[in-house]
Each structure stands twice: as C-alpha cells, then as structure tokens.
Short mmCIF file of C-alpha atoms in Angstrom, two decimals:
data_model
loop_
_atom_site.label_atom_id
_atom_site.label_comp_id
_atom_site.label_asym_id
_atom_site.label_seq_id
_atom_site.Cartn_x
_atom_site.Cartn_y
_atom_site.Cartn_z
CA MET A 1 -76.34 13.16 -0.31
CA ILE A 2 -73.08 13.41 1.71
CA GLU A 3 -75.05 13.64 4.98
CA VAL A 4 -76.90 10.41 4.13
CA VAL A 5 -73.59 8.61 3.44
CA ILE A 6 -72.14 9.81 6.78
CA GLU A 7 -75.32 8.66 8.57
CA LEU A 8 -75.05 5.23 6.94
CA ILE A 9 -71.37 4.93 7.95
CA GLN A 10 -72.21 5.86 11.56
CA LEU A 11 -75.06 3.32 11.67
CA HIS A 12 -72.78 0.68 10.16
CA SER A 13 -70.05 1.31 12.74
CA ILE A 14 -72.61 0.96 15.56
CA LEU A 15 -73.77 -2.35 14.08
CA ILE A 16 -70.14 -3.54 13.85
CA LEU A 17 -69.59 -2.54 17.50
CA VAL A 18 -72.70 -4.47 18.62
CA TYR A 19 -71.60 -7.47 16.53
CA TRP A 20 -68.11 -7.45 18.06
CA LEU A 21 -69.52 -7.21 21.61
CA ARG A 22 -71.79 -10.20 20.93
CA PHE A 23 -68.90 -12.09 19.31
CA TRP A 24 -66.57 -11.56 22.29
CA THR A 25 -69.23 -12.49 24.86
CA LYS A 26 -69.88 -15.70 22.89
CA LEU A 27 -66.13 -16.42 22.85
CA VAL A 28 -65.84 -15.91 26.63
CA ILE A 29 -68.85 -18.17 27.23
CA LEU A 30 -67.40 -20.75 24.82
CA PHE A 31 -64.00 -20.92 26.56
CA GLN A 32 -65.53 -20.62 30.07
CA LYS A 33 -62.62 -18.49 31.27
CA PRO A 34 -62.59 -17.03 34.80
CA PRO A 35 -63.51 -13.29 34.83
CA LYS A 36 -60.09 -11.59 34.70
CA PRO A 37 -60.37 -8.79 32.07
CA PRO A 38 -57.81 -6.36 33.66
CA ASN A 39 -54.89 -8.66 32.71
CA ILE A 40 -55.67 -8.17 29.01
CA PHE A 41 -55.71 -4.34 29.16
CA ILE A 42 -52.70 -3.83 31.48
CA MET A 43 -49.71 -4.53 29.22
CA PRO A 44 -46.87 -4.90 31.82
CA SER A 45 -47.71 -7.91 33.96
CA PRO A 46 -47.38 -7.54 37.78
CA ASN A 47 -44.81 -10.36 38.10
CA SER A 48 -42.51 -9.03 35.33
CA PRO A 49 -38.97 -7.97 36.38
CA CYS A 50 -39.32 -4.62 34.53
CA ALA A 51 -42.10 -3.46 36.91
#
C-alpha cells in the first residue's frame, strides 16, 4: 500500500514538472521576450557595483 502511494506521488510530481515546463514556455511565447535565460539564474548582475 505504501509503495503504491509513493509511486502515485512520484507520478504526480512528474506531471507537475511537465505542466510547469509547458506553462513557462507558453509565458515566454506570450511575452515574446528575447532569449536571455542566464540573467534570471545569475543573481548578482554584471553591472552591479558589488561585483
């Protein structure tokens, strides 16, 4: 019984991941932004005085 619950949770998380990927691609297409993903992941910006 516990194994079945764990399997369901894993499947559900995969479905959530796929949903989020589709959601974000739709958002990017909707806003028509230029492809610049590295700026989002790198927290300190290159032109900041701290760097």
